[in-house]
Short mmCIF file of C-alpha atoms and ligand atoms in Angstrom, two decimals:
data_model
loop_
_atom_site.label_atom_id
_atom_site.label_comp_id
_atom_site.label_asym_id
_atom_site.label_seq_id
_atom_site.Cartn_x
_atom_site.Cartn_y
_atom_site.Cartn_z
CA UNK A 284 38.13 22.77 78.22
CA UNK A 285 39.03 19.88 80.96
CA UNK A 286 38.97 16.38 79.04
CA UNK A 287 40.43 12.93 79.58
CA UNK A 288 43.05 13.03 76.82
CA UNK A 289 44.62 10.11 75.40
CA UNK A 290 48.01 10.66 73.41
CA UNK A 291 49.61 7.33 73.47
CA UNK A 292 47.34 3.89 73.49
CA UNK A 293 48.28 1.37 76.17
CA UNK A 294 47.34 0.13 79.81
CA UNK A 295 47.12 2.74 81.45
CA UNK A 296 47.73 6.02 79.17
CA UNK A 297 45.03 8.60 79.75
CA UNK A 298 45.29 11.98 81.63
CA UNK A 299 43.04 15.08 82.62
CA UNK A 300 44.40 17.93 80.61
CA UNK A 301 43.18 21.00 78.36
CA UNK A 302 41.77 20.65 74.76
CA UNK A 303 40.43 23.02 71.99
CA UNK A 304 36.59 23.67 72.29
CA UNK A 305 34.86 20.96 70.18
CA UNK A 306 33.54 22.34 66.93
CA UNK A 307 29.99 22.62 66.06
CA UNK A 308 28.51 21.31 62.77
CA UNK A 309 25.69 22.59 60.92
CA UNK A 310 23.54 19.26 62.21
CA UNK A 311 25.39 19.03 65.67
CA UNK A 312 24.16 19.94 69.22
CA UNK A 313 26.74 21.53 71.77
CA UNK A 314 25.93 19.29 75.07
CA UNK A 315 27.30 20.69 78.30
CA UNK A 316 28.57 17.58 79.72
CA UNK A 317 27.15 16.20 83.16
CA UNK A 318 27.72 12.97 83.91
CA UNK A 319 29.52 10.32 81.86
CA UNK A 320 29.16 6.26 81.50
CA UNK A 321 32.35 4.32 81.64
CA UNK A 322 32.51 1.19 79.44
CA UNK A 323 35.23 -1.57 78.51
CA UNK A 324 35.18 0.20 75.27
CA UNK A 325 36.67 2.91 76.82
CA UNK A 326 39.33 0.56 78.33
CA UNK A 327 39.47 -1.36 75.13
CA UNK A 328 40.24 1.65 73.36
CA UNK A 329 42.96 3.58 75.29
CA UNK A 330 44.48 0.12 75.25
CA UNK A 331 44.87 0.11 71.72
CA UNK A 332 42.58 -2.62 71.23
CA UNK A 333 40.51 -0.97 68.93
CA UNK A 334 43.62 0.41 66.34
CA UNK A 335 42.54 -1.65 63.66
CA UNK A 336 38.57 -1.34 63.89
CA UNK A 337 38.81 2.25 65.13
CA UNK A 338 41.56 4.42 63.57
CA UNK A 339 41.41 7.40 65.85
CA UNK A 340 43.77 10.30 65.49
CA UNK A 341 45.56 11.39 68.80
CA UNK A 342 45.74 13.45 71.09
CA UNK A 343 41.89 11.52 71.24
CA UNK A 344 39.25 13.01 74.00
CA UNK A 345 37.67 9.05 75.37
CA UNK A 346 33.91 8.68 76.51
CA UNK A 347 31.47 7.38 74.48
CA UNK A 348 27.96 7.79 76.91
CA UNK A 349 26.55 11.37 77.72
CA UNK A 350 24.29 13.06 80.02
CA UNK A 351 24.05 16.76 80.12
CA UNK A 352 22.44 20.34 78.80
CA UNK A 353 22.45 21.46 75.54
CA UNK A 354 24.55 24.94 75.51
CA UNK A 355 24.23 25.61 71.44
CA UNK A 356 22.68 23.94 68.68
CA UNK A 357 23.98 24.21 65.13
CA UNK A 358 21.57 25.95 62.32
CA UNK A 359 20.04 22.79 60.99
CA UNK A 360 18.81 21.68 64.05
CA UNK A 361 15.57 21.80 64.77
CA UNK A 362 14.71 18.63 67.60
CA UNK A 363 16.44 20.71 70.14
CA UNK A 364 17.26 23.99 71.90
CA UNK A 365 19.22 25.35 74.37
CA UNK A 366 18.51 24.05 77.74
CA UNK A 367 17.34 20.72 76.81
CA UNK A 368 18.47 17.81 78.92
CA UNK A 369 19.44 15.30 76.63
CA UNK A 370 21.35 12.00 76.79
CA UNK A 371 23.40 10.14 73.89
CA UNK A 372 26.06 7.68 72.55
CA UNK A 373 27.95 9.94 69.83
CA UNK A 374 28.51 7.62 66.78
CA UNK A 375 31.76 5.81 66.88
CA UNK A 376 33.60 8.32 64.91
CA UNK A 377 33.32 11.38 67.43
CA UNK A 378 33.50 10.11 70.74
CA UNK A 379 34.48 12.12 73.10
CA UNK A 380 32.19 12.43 76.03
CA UNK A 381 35.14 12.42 79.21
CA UNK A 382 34.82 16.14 78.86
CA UNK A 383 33.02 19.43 79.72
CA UNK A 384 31.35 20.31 76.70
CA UNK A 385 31.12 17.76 73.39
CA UNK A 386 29.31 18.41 69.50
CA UNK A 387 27.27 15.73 68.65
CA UNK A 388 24.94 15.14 65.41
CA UNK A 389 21.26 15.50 66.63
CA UNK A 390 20.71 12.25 65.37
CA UNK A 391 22.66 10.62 67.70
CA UNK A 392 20.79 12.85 70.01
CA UNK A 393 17.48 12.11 72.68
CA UNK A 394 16.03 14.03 75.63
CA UNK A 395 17.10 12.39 78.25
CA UNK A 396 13.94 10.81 80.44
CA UNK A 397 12.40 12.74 83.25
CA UNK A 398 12.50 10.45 85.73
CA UNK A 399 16.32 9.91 85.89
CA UNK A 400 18.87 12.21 87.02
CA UNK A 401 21.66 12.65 85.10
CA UNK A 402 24.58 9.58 86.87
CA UNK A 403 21.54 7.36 86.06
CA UNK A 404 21.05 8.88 82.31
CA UNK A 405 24.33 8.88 81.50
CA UNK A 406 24.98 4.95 82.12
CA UNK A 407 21.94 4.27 79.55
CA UNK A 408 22.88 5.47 76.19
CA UNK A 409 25.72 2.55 74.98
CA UNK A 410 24.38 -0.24 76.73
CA UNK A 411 20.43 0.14 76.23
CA UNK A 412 21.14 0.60 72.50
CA UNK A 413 23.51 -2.44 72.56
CA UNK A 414 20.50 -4.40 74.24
CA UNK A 415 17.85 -3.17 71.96
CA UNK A 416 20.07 -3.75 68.98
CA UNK A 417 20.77 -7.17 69.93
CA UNK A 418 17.72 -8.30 71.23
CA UNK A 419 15.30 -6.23 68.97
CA UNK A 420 16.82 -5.26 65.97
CA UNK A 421 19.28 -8.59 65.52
CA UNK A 422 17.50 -11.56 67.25
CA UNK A 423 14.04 -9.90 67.13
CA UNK A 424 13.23 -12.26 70.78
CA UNK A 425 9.50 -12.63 70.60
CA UNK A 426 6.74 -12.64 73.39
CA UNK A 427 7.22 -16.26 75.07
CA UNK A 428 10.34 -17.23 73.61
CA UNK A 429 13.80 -18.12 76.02
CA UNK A 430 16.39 -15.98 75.95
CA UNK A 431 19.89 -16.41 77.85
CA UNK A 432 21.86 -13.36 78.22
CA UNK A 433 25.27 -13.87 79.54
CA UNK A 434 26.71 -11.90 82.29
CA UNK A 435 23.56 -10.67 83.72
CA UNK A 436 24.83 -8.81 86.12
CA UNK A 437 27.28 -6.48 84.29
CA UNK A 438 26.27 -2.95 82.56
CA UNK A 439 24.83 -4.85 79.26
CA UNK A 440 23.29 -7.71 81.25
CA UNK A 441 21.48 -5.58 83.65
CA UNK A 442 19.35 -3.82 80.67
CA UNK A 443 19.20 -6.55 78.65
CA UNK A 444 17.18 -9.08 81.29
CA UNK A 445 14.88 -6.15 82.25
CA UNK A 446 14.39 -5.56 77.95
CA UNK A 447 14.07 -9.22 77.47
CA UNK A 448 11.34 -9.58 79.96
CA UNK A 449 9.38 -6.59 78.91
CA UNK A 450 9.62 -7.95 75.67
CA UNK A 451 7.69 -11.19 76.94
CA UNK A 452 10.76 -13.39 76.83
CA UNK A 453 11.27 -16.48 79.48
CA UNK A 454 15.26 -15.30 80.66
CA UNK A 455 18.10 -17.84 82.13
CA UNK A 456 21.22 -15.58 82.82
CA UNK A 457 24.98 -16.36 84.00
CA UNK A 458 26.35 -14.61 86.74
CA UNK A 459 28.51 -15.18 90.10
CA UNK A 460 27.14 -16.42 93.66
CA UNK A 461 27.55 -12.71 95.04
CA UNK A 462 25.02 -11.64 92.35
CA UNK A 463 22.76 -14.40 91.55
CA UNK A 464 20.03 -12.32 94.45
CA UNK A 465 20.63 -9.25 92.18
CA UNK A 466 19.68 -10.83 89.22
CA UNK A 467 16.62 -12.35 90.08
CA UNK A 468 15.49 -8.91 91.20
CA UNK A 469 15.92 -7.50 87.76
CA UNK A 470 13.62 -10.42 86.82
CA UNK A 471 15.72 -13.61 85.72
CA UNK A 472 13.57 -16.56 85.67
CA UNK A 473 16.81 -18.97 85.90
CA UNK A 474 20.02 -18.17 86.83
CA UNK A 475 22.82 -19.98 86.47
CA UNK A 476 25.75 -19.30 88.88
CA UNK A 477 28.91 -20.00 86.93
CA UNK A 478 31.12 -20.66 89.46
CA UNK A 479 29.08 -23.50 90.73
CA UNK A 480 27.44 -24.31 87.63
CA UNK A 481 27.79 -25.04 83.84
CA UNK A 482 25.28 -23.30 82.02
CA UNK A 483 25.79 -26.14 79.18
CA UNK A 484 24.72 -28.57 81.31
CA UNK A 485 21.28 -26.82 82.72
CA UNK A 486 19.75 -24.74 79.51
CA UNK A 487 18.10 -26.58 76.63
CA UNK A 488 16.28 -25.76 73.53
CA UNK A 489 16.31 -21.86 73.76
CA UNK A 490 15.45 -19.19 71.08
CA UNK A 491 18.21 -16.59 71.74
CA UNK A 492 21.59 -16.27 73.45
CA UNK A 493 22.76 -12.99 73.76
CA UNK A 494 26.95 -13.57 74.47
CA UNK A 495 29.77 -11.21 75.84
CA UNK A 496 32.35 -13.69 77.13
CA UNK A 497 34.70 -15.90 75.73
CA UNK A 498 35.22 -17.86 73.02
CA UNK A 499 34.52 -20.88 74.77
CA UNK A 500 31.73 -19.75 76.27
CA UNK A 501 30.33 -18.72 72.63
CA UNK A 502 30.91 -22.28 71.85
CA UNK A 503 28.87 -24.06 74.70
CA UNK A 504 26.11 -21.34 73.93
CA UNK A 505 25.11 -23.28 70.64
CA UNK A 506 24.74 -26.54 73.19
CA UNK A 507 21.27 -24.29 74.40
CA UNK A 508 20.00 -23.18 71.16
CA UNK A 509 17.38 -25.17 69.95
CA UNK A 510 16.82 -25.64 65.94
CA UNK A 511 16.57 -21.98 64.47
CA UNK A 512 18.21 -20.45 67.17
CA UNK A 513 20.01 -16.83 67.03
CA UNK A 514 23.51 -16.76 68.74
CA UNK A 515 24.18 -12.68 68.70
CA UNK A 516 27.65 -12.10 70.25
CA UNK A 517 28.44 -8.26 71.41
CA UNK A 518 32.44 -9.67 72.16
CA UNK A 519 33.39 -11.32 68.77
CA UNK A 520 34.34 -12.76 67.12
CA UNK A 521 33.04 -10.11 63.87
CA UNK A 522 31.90 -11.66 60.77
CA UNK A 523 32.13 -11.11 56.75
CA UNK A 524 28.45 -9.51 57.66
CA UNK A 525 29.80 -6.69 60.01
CA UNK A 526 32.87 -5.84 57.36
CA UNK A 527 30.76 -5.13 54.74
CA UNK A 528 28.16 -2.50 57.35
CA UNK A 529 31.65 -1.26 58.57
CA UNK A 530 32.51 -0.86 54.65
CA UNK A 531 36.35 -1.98 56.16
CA UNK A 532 38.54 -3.68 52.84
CA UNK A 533 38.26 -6.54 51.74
CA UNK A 534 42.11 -7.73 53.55
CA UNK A 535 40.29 -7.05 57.00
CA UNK A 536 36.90 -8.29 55.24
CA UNK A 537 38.59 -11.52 54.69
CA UNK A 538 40.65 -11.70 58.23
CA UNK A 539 37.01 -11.71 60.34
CA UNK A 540 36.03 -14.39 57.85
CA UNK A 541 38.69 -16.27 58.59
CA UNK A 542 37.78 -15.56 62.90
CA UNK A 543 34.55 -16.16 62.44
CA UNK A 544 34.60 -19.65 60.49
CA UNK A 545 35.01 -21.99 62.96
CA UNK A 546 31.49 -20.56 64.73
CA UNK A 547 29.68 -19.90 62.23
CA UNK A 548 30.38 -23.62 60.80
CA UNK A 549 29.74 -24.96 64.36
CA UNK A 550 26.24 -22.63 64.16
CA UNK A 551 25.21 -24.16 60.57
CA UNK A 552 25.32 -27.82 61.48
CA UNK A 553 23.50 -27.36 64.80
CA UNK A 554 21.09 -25.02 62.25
CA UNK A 555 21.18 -22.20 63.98
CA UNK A 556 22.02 -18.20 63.08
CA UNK A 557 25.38 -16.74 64.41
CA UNK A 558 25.66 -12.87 63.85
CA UNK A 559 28.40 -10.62 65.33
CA UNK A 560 27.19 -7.28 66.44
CA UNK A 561 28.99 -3.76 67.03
CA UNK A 562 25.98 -1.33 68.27
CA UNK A 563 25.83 2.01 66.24
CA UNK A 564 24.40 5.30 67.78
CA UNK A 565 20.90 6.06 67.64
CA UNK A 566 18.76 8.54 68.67
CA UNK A 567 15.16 7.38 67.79
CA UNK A 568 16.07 3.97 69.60
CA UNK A 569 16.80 6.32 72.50
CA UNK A 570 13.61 7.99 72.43
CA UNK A 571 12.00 4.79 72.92
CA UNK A 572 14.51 3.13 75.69
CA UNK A 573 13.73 6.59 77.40
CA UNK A 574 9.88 5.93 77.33
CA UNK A 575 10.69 2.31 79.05
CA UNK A 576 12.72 4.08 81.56
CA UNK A 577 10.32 6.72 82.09
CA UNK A 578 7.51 4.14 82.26
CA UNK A 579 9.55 2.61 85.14
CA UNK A 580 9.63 -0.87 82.57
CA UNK A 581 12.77 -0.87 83.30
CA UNK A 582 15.37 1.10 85.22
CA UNK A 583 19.78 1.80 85.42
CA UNK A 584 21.84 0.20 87.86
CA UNK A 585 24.58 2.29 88.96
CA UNK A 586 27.65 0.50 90.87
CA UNK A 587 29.64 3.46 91.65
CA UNK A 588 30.60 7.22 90.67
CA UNK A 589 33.60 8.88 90.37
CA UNK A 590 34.09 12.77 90.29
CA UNK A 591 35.77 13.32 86.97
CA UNK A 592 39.22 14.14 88.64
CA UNK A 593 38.87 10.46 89.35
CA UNK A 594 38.74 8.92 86.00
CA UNK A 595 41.54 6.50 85.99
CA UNK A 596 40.21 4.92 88.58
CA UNK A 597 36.67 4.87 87.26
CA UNK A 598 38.43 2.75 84.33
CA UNK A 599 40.52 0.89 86.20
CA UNK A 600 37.17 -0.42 88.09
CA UNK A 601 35.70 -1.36 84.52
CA UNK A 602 38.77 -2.74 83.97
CA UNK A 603 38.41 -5.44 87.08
CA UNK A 604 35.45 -6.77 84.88
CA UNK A 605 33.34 -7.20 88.42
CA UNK A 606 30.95 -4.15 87.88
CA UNK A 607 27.93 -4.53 89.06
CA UNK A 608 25.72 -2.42 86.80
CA UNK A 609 27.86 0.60 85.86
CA UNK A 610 30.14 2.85 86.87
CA UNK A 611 29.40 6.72 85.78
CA UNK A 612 31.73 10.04 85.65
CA UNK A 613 30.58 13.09 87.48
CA UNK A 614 32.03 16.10 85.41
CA UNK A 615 29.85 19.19 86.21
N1 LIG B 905 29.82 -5.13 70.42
C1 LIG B 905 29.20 -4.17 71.08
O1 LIG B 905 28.48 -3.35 70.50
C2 LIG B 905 29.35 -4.10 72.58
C3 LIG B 905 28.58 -3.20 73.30
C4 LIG B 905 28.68 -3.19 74.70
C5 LIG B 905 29.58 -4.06 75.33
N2 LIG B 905 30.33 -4.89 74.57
C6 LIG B 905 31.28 -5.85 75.21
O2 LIG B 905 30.52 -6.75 75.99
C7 LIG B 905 31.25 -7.13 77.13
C8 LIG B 905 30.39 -6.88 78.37
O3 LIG B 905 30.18 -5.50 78.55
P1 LIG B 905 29.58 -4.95 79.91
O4 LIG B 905 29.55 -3.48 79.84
O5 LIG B 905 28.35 -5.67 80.26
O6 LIG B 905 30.78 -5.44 80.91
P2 LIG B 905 30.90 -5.32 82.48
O7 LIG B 905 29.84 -4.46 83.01
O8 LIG B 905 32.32 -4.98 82.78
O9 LIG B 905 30.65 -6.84 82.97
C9 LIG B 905 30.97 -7.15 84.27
C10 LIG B 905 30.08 -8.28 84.74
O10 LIG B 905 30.39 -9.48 84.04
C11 LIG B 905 30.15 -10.57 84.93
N3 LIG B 905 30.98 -11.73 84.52
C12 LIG B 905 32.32 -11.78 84.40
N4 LIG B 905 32.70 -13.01 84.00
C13 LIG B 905 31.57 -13.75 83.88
C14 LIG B 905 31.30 -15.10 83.50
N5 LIG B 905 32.27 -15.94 83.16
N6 LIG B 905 30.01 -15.49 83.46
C15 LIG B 905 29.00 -14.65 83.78
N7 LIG B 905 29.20 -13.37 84.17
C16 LIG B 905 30.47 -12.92 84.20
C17 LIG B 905 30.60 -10.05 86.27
O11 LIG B 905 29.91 -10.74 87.30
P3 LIG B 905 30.77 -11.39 88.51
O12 LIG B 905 31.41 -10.23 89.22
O13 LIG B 905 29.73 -12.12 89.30
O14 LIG B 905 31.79 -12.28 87.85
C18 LIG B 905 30.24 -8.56 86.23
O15 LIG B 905 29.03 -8.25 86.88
C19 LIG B 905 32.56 -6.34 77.09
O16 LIG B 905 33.54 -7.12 76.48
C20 LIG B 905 32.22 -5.18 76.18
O17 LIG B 905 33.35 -4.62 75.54
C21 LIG B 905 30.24 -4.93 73.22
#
């Protein structure tokens, strides 16, 4: 089958080429692949970023968002069939979605809502989790508390405001002047337009701040938290916490202590909670993102697709770090 086959990390390693028919496990579904999302993961990991965290073997198929048709499903299954139209993010050990067909456990698994086609499914699955997981599972943001999520505008950000305010919350977001418009559309209450403004400066005594910048910006975030505040941060640095989930040894265990001190001494004296978080696959989560999406609570933004004979460019547009929304594979 056609895949986007990466043999060698670096900057710009990655080619269309033939691999073996994925394998199908007693628990798996065979998805006929339609549309794929594109994420800085994906960059991150052809780039080698991810060596340490991630220890693929190559020749490795890259992708890790999914919409498509389910061709086969393995004899334990029973939540699907043939012809379903599911979406997923395959846990972090079998990616492999910039392909035509990929196995993936059912529980990774959801049918993919009605309402969207499948470019709009497709750039869900990784980010909606990674919203839900920070802002539901990690900082469990309550009805009438503030939340600021950083980079509003980007794939993460544009999920996460529309979760945040279905979930009640007030939201203050960063973003640049060309988007600050866009963002108040997906319903930011206050935006703060960074290249005019510093956030810092504006945002007091908030609940939650959900961060994927810099370290610097992680460090002005605790400025806004209030006493008893949750700082979750999607772009590191990872804690003692997230070695132990990952079950990674105790030399790496003690390295992301090490990365993590400074913050997480900074968070105790201003008594607030730091916690670094990777998202994990899902599939019940999924199901209940879909209802929201289905429900027309809230709804994918799509900044460009790319036929699948396109994909280097699709990544080198993630890449720029100026997507607005997401950017999505077409591969059947
Ligand atoms: N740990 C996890 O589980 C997890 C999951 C998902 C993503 N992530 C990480 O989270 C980060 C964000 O992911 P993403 O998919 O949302 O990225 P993205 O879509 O590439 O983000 C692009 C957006 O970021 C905005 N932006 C850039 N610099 C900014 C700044 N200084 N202040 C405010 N906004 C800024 C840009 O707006 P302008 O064009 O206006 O600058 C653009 O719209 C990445 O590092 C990704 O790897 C981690």
């Amino acid at each position: 089958m056609k895949a986007f086959i990466v043999d060698r990390y670096g900057k710009g390693s990655g080619r269309l080429g033939q691999m073996p028919e994925p394998e199908l496990r007693p628990g798996d579904v065979l998805v006929e692949v339609h549309a794929a999302g594109v994420n800085p993961l994906d960059s991150k990991i052809r780039n080698g970023e991810f060596k340490l965290l991630l220890p693929y073997r190559l020749p490795l198929v890259l992708g890790n968002e999914v919409a498509g048709v389910v061709l086969r499903v393995g004899p334990a299954v029973q939540r699907f069939a043939p012809g379903d139209e599911v979406y997923a993010r395959p846990r972090k050990d079998r990616i492999g979605t910039f392909a035509e067909r990929i196995a993936i456990d059912q529980a990774d698994v959801a049918l993919k809502p009605k309402r969207l086609g499948m470019e709009e499914a497709a750039s869900v699955p990784l980010v909606a989790l990674t919203a839900w997981q920070a802002l539901v599972e990690t900082a469990k943001l309550e009805r009438g508390e503030k939340v600021l999520i950083h980079a509003g505008s980007g794939g993460v950000g544009t999920i996460a405001i529309q979760l945040a305010k279905h979930l009640g919350a007030h939201v203050a977001t960063t973003t640049g002047s060309s988007n600050v418009d866009f963002v108040k559309g997906l319903g930011a209450d206050v935006v703060v337009d960074y290249r005019n403004e510093d956030f810092e400066k504006t945002l007091r005594d908030y609940d939650v701040v959900l961060n994927s910048l810099d370290a610097q910006t992680l460090r002005k975030s605790l400025n806004v938290l209030g006493p008893g505040g949750r700082l979750v941060s999607i772009s590191g640095p990872p804690d003692p916490q997230f070695a132990e989930e990952m079950g990674l040894n105790w030399g790496i265990g003690q390295v992301m202590r090490l990365l993590s001190h400074r913050i997480r001494t900074a968070a105790r004296r201003r008594r607030v909670s730091y916690s670094f978080l990777f998202m994990k696959a899902n599939g019940d989560q999924l199901r209940q993102i879909g209802g929201l999406l289905d429900e027309r609570k809230i709804r994918p933004v799509l900044d460009r697709v790319y036929p699948f004979e396109s994909m280097a460019e699709a990544l080198a547009h993630v890449e720029t770090g100026r997507a607005k929304g997401k950017v999505v594979v077409t591969v059947k």
